[in-house]
Short mmCIF file of C-alpha atoms and ligand atoms in Angstrom, two decimals:
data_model
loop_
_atom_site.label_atom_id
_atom_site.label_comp_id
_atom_site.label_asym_id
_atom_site.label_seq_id
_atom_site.Cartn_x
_atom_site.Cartn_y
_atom_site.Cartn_z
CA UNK A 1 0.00 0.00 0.00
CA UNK A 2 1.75 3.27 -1.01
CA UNK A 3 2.25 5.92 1.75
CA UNK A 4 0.45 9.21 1.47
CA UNK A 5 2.01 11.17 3.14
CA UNK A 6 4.77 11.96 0.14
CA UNK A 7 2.57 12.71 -2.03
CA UNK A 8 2.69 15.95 -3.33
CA UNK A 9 0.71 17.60 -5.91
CA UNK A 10 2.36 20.48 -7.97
CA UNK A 11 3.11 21.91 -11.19
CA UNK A 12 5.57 19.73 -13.37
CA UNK A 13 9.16 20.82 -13.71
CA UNK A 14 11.60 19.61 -15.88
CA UNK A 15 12.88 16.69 -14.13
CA UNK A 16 9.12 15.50 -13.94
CA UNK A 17 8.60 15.09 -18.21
CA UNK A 18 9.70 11.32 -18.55
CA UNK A 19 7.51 9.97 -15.49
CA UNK A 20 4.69 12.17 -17.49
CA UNK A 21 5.05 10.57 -20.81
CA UNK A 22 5.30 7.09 -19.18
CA UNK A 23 2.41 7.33 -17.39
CA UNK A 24 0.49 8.75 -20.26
CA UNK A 25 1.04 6.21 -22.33
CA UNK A 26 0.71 3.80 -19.91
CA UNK A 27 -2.69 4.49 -18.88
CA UNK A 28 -4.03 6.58 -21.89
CA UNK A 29 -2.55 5.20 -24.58
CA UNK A 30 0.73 4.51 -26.51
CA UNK A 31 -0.30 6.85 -28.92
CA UNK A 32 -1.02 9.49 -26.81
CA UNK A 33 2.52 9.28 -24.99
CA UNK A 34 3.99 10.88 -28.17
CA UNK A 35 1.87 13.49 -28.33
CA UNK A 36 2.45 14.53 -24.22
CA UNK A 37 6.21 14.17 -25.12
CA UNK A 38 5.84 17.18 -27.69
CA UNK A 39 3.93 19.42 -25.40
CA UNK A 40 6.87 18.80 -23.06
CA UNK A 41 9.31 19.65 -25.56
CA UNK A 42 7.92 22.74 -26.55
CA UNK A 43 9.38 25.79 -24.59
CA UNK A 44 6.26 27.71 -25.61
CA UNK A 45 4.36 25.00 -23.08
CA UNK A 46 6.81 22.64 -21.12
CA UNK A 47 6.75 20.93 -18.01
CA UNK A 48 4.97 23.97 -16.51
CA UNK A 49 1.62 23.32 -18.51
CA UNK A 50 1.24 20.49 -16.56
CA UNK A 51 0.42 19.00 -13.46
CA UNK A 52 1.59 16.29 -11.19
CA UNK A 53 1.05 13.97 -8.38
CA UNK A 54 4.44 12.85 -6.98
CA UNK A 55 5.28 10.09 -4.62
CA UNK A 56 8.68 10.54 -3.81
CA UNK A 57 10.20 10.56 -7.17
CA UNK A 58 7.52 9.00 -9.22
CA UNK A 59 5.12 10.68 -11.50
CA UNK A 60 1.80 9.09 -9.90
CA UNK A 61 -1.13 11.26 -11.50
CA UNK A 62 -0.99 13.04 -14.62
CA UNK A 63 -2.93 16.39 -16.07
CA UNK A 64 -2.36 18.77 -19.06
CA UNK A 65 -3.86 22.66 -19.01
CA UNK A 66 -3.81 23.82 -22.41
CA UNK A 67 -5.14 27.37 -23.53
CA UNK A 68 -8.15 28.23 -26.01
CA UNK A 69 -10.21 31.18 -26.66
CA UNK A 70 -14.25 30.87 -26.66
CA UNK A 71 -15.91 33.49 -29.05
CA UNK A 72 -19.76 34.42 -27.92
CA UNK A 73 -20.96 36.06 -31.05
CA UNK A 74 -18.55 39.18 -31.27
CA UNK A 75 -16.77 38.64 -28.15
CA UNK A 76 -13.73 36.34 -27.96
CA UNK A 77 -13.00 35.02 -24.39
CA UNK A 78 -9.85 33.42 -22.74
CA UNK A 79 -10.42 29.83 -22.20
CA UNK A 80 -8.79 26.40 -21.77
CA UNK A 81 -9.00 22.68 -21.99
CA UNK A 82 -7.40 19.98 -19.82
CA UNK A 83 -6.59 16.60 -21.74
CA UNK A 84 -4.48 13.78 -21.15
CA UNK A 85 -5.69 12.96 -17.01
CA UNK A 86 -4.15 10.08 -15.82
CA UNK A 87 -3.30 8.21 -12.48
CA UNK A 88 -1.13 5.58 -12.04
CA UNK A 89 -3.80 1.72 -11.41
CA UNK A 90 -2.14 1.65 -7.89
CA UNK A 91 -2.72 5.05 -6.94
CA UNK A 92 -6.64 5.39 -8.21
CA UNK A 93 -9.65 6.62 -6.39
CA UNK A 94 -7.63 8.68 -4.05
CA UNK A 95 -8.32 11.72 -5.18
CA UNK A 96 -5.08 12.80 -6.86
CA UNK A 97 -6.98 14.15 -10.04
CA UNK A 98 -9.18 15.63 -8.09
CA UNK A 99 -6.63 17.74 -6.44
CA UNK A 100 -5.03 18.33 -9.77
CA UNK A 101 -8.43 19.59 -11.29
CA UNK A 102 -8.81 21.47 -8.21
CA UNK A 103 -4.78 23.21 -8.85
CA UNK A 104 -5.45 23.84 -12.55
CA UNK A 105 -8.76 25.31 -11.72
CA UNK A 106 -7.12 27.71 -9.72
CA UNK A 107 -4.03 28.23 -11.91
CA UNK A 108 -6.81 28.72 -14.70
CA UNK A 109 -8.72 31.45 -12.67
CA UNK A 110 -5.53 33.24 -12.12
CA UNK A 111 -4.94 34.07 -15.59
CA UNK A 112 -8.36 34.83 -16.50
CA UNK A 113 -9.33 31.78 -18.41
CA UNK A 114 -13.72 32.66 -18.14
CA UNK A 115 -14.20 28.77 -19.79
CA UNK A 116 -12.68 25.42 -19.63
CA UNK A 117 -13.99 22.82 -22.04
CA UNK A 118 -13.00 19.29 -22.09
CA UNK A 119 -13.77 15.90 -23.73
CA UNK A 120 -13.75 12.88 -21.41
CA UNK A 121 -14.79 9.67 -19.63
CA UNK A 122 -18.51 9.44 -18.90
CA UNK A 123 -19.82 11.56 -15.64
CA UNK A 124 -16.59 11.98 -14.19
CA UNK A 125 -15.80 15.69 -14.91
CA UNK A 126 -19.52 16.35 -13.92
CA UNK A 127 -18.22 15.75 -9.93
CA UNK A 128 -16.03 19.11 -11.13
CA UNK A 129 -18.34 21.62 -12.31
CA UNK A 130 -18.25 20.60 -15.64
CA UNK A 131 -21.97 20.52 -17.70
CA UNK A 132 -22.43 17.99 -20.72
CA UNK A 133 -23.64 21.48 -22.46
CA UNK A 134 -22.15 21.21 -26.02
CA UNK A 135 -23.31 18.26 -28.02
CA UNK A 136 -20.41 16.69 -30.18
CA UNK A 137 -21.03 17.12 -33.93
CA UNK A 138 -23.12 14.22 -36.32
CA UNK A 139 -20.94 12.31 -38.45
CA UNK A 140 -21.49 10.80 -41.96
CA UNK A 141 -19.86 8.07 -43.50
CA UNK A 142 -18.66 9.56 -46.94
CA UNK A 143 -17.63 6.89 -49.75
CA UNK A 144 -15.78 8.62 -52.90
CA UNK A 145 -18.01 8.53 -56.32
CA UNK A 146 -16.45 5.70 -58.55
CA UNK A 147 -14.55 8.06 -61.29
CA UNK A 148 -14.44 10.69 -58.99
CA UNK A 149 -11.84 13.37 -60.25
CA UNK A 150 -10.83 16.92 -58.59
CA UNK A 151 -9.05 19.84 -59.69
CA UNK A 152 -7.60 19.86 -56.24
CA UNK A 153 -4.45 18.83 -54.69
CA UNK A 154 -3.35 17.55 -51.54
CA UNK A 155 -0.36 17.55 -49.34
CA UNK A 156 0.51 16.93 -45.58
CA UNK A 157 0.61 20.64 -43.48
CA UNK A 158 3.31 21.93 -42.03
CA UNK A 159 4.78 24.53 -39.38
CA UNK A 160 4.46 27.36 -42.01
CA UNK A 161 0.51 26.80 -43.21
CA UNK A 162 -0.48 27.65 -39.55
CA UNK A 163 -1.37 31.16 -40.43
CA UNK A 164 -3.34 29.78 -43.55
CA UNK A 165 -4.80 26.90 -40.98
CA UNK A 166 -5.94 29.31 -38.85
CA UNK A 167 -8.00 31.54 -41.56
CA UNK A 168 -9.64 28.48 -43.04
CA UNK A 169 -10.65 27.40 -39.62
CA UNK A 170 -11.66 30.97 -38.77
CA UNK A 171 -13.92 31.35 -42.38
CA UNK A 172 -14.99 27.65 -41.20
CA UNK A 173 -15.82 28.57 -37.34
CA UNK A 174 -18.08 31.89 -38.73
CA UNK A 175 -21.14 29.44 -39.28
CA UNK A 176 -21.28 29.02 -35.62
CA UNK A 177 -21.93 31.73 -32.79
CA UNK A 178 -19.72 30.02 -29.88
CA UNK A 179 -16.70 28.86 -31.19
CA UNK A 180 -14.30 26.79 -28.87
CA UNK A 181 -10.89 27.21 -30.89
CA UNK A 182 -7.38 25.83 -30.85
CA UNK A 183 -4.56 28.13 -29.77
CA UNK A 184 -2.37 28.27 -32.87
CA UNK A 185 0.45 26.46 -30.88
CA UNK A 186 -2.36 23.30 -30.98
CA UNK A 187 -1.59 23.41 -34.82
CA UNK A 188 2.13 22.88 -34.82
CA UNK A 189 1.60 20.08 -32.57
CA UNK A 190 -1.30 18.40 -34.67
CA UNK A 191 1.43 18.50 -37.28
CA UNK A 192 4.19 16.96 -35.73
CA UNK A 193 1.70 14.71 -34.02
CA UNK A 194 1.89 10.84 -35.33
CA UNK A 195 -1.39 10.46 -34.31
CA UNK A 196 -2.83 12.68 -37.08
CA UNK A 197 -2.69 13.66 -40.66
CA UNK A 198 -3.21 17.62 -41.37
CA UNK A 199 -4.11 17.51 -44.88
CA UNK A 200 -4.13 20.89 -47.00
CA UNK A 201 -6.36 21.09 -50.16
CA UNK A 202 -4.97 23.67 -52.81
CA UNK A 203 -6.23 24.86 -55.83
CA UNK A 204 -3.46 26.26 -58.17
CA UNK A 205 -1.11 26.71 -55.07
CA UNK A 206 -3.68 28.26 -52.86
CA UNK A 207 -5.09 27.07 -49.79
CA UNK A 208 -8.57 26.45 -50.37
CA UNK A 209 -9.42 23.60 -48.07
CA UNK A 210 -7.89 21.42 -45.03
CA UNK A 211 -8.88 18.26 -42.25
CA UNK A 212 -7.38 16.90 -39.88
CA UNK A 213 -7.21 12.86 -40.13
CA UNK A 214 -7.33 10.38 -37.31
CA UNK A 215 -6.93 7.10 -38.69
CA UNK A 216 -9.28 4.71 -36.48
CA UNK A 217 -7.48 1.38 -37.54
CA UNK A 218 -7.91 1.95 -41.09
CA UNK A 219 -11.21 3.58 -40.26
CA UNK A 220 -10.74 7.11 -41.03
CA UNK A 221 -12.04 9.88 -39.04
CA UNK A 222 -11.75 13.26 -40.66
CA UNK A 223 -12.61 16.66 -38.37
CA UNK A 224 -11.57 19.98 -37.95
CA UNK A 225 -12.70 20.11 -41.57
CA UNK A 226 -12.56 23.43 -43.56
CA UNK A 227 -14.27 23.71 -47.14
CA UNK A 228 -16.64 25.60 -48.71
CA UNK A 229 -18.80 23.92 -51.28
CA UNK A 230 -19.98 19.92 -51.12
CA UNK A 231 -17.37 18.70 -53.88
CA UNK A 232 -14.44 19.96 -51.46
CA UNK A 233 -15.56 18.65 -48.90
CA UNK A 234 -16.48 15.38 -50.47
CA UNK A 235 -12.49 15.65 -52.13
CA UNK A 236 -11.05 15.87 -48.96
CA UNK A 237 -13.03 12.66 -47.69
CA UNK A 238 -11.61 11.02 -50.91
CA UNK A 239 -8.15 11.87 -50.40
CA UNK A 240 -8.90 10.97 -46.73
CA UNK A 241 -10.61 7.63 -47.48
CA UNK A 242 -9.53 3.95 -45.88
CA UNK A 243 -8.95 0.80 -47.95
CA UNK A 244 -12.49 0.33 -48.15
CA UNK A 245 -12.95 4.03 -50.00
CA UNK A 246 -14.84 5.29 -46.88
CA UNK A 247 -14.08 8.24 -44.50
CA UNK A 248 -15.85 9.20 -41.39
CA UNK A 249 -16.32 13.54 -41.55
CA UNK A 250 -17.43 15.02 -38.65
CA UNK A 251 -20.24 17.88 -39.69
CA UNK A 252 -19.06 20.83 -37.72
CA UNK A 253 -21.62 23.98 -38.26
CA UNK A 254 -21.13 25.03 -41.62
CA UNK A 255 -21.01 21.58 -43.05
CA UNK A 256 -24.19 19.61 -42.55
CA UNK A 257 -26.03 21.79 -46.11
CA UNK A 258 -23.12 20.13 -47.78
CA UNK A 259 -24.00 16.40 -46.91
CA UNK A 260 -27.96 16.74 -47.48
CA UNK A 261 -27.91 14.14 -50.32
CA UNK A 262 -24.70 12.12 -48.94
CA UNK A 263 -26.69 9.41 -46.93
CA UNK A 264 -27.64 9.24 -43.30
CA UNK A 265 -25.89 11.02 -41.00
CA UNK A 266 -25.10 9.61 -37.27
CA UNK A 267 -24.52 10.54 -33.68
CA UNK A 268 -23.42 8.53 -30.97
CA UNK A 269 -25.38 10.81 -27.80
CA UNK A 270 -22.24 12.07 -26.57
CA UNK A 271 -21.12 15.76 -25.79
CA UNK A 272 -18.42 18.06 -24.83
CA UNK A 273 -18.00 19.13 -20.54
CA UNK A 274 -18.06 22.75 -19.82
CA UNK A 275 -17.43 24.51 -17.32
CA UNK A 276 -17.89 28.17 -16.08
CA UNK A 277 -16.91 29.06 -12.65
CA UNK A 278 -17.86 32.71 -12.18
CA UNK A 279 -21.20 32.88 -14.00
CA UNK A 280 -20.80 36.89 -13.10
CA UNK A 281 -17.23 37.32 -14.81
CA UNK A 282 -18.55 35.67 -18.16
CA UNK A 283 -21.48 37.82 -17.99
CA UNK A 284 -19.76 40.65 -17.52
CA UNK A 285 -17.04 39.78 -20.31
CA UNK A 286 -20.06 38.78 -22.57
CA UNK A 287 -21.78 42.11 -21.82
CA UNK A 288 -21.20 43.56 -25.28
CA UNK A 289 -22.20 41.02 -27.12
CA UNK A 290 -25.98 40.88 -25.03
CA UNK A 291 -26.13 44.27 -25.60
CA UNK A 292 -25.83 43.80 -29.43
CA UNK A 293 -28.52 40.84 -28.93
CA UNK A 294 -30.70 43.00 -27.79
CA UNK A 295 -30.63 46.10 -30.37
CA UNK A 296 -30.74 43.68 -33.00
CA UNK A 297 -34.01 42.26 -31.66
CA UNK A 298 -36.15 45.06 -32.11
CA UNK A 299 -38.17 44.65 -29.19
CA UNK A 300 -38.06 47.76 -26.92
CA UNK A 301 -36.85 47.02 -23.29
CA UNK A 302 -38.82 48.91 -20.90
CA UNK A 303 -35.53 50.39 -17.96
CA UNK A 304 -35.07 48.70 -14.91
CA UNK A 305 -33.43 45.63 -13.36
CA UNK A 306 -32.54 42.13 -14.77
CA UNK A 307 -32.12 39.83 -11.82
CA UNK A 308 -30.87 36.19 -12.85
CA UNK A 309 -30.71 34.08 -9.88
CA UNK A 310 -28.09 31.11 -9.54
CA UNK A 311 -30.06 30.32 -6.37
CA UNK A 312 -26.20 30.31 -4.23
CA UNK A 313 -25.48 33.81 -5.95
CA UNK A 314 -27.28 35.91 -8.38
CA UNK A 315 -25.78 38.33 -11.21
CA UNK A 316 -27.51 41.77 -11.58
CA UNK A 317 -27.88 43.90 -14.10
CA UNK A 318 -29.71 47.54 -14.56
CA UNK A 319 -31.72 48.31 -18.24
CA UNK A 320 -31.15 51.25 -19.62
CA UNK A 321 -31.91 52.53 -22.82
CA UNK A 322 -32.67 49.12 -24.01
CA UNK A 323 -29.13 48.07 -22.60
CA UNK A 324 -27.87 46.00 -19.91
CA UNK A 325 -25.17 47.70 -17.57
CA UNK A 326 -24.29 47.79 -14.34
CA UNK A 327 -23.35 44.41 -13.99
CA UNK A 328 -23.26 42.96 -10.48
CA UNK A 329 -22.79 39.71 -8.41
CA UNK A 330 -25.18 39.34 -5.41
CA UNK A 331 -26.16 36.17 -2.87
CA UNK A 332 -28.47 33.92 -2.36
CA UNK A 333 -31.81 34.62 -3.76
CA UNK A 334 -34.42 32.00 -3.46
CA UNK A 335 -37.51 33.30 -5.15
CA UNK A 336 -36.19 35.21 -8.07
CA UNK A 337 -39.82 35.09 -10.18
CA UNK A 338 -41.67 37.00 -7.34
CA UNK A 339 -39.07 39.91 -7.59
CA UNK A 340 -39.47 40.12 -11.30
CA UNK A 341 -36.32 38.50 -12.07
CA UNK A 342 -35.95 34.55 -13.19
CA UNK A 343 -33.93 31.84 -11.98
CA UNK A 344 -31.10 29.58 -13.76
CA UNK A 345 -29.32 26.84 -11.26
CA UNK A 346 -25.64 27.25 -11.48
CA UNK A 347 -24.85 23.99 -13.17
CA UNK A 348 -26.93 24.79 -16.64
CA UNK A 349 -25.06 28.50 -16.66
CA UNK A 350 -22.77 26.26 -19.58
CA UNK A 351 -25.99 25.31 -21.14
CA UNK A 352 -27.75 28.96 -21.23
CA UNK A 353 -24.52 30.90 -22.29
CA UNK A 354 -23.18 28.61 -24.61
CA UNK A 355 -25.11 25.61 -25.91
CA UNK A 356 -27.80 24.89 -28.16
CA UNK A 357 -30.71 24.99 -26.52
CA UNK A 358 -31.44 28.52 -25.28
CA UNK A 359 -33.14 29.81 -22.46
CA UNK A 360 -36.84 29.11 -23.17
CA UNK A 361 -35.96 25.32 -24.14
CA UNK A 362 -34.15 25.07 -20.46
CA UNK A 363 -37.01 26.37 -18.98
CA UNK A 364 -39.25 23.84 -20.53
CA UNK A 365 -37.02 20.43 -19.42
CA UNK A 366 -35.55 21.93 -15.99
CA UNK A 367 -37.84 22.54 -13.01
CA UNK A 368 -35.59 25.07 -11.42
CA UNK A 369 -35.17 27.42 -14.75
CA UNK A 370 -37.33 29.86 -13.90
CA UNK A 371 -37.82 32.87 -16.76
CA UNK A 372 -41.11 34.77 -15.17
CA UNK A 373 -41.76 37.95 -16.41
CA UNK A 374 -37.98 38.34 -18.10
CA UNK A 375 -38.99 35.55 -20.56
CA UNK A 376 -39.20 37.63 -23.86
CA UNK A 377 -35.77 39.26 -22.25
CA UNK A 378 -33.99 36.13 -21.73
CA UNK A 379 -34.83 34.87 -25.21
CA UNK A 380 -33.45 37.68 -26.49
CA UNK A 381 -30.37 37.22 -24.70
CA UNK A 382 -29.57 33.55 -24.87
CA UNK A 383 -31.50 31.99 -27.99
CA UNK A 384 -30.20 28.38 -29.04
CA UNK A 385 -26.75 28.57 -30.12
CA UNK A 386 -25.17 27.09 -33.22
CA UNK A 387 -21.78 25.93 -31.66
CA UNK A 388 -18.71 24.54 -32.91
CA UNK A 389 -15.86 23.12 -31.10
CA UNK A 390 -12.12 22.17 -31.50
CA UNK A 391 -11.43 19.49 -29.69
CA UNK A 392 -7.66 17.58 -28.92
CA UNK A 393 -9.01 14.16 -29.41
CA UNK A 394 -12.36 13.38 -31.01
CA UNK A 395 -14.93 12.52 -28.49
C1 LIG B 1 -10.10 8.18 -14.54
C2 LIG B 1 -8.85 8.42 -13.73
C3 LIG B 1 -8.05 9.54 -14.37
C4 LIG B 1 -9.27 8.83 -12.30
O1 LIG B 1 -8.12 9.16 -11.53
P1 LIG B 1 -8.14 9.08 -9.93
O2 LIG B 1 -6.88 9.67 -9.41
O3 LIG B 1 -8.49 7.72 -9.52
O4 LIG B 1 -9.35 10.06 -9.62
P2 LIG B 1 -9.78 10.67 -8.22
O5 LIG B 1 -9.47 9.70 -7.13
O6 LIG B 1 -9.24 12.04 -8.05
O7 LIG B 1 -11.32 10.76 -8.46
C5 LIG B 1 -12.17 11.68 -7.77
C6 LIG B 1 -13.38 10.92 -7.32
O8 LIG B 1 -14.03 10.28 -8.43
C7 LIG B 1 -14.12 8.87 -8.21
N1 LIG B 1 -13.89 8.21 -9.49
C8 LIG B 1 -12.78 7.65 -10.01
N2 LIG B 1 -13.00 7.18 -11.25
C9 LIG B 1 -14.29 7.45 -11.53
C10 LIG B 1 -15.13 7.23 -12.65
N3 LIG B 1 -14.68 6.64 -13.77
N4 LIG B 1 -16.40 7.68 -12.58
C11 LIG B 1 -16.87 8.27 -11.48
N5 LIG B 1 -16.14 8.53 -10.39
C12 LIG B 1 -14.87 8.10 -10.41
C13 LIG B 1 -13.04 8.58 -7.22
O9 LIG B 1 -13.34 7.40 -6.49
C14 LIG B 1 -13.05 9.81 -6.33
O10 LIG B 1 -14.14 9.73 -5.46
P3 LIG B 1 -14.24 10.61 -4.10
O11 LIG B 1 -14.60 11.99 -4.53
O12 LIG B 1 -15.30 9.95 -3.33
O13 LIG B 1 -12.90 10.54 -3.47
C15 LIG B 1 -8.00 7.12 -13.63
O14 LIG B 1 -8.84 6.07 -13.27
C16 LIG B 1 -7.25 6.75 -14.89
O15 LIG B 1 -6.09 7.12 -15.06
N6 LIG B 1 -7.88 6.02 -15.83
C17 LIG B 1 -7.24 5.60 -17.06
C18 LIG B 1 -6.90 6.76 -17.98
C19 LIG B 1 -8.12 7.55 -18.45
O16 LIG B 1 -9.14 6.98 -18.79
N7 LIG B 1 -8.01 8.88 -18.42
C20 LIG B 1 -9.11 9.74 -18.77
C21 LIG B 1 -8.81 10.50 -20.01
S1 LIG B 1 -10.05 11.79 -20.15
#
């Protein structure tokens, strides 16, 4: 039985990258301890991206922080994702990730990261504060057209496409309103990754088209797609295809018109963790962006007070002019709806801000979403979201 009281959990140094990459791939995945091993490597992240449980010497519990942005409509917010969470089989269930969630939550708050998002195992993040609010994207299985031919070519990405990565992904990403987006330092390890395949399309020497290629045991899986019309997109899944001729796409926003007559499209129930900490922060941050929501509605906003309860805490906000400012954190309130304000529990905050189901349709499926008489407001202000997400690993 291994002796608590050495362990210590920290922020990795140098000395700490080997016992990281060996634990990674000995609990996540041989693939995977590749991929930790260039994050370690790079002095724009290193050792100090991650975090540690030590015993003694030994790496014994394993977490990455990595940094994204969020945009909300016209606002772009500091963000971050935690991936590769491991613990040694010995060392389990005693609450070493837990601690380590609890250290890069903190580390995260520090620097002003408003949203962490995060793919993983089933309910575990939940126990963190993170909400299943983002649905992961349909898939269809695309097969190339016997005689198929393109005026396209292909090649593998490298280090100096990132710039021309980024503005296909950023044309791609303005189909959705939240967009959950790669730093650019992501891309240049995607590329050196040999766990993927960035593929760039190019039409007489131009970027016109890209993917990114996991291949699933010669099952193809082809995301972080960017093209603009069907017959790229059904090019890419061609150059992309297995033995078989078939390639999985995943239909980010933007993509699904293409597919209409490419067969039956699929989803496997699953969906991205989010998680906001200070509701009031990412209001605040967000205000702009509400404030545009609400000129562009049309409907006049009487002045006064917009009180959203979170039932622990409540955020605050005065009407003016037909906009919201003023924005202020408060406690507990209990009843919101009988003081003219409404009522959102602080684990659907996710949901309401940034997912696609909008305020009215939480109102309808959760008992303690509670609209009242700012129902027409809160419409206004969080409507369903189209939302696309960049994601480390698929789902
Ligand atoms: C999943 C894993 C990371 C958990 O690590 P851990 O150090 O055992 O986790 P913790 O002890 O901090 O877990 C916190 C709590 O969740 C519980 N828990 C552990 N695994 C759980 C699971 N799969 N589902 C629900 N709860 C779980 C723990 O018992 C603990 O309970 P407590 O709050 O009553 O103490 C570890 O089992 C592992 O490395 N698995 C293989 C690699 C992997 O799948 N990584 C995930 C990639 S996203």
């Amino acid at each position: 039985m291994p002796d608590h009281e050495e362990i210590v959990v920290r922020v990795a140094r140098p000395e700490d990258a080997d016992g990281i990459v060996a634990l990674v791939n000995d609990r996540i995945g041989t693939e995977d301890g590749p991929e930790a091993r260039i994050t370690l490597d790079d002095p724009r992240f290193g050792p100090g991206g991650w975090t540690v449980a030590v015993d003694d010497d030994r790496i014994i519990s394993v977490l990455g922080l990595f940094p994204a942005l969020t945009r909300v409509g016209s606002i772009t917010v500091q963000s971050a994702f935690i991936e590769f969470v491991a613990t040694a089989r010995e060392y389990e269930g005693r609450g070493l990730v837990r601690k380590q969630i609890e250290l890069a939550h903190r580390i995260s708050a520090e620097r002003g990261d408003l949203i962490m998002w995060m793919v993983g195992i089933p309910y575990f993040y939940r126990q963190f504060g993170y909400e299943y609010a983002v649905p992961t994207p349909h898939t269809v299985d695309l097969t190339a057209p016997v005689g198929a031919s393109t005026d396209l070519s292909f090649r593998e990405a490298s280090v100096d496409d990132i710039d021309a990565i980024t503005a296909l992904q950023g044309h791609m990403a303005a189909s959705a309103v939240i967009v959950a987006e790669h730093d650019q330092l992501l891309w240049s390890w995607y590329i050196a990754s040999p766990v993927y395949r960035v593929v760039i399309a190019e039409r007489e020497g131009t970027p016109v088209g890209m993917m990114r290629i996991y291949d699933d045991d010669g099952d193809p899986l082809v995301f972080d797609v960017a093209a603009g019309d069907p017959a790229t997109l059904l090019a890419l899944a061609t150059e992309a295809a297995g033995p078989d001729g078939t390639a999985t796409v995943a239909l980010r926003p933007g993509l699904e018109d293409f597919v209409a007559n490419f067969g039956e499209t699929d989803h496997d129930g699953y969906a991205y963790y989010v998680r906001v900490a200070d509701p009031c922060a990412l209001f605040k941050a967000v205000l702009p962006e509400l404030n545009f929501r609400m000129a562009d509605s049309g409907v006049e906003f009487e002045d006064g007070e917009l009180l959203i309860s979170l039932y622990r805490e409540s955020i605050t906000a005065q009407i003016r002019n037909g906009q919201l400012e003023s924005v202020t954190s408060g406690g507990t309130v209990q009843a919101p709806v009988s003081q003219g304000g409404c009522g959102v529990p602080p684990d659907l905050v996710a949901h309401l801000i940034l997912g696609p189901l909008g305020a009215l349709e939480l109102e309808r499926r959760h008992a303690d979403v509670l609209l009242g008489k700012r129902r027409a407001l809160m419409d206004v202000l969080f409507p369903p979201q189209t939302v696309d997400v960049q994601s480390w690993v698929w789902p």
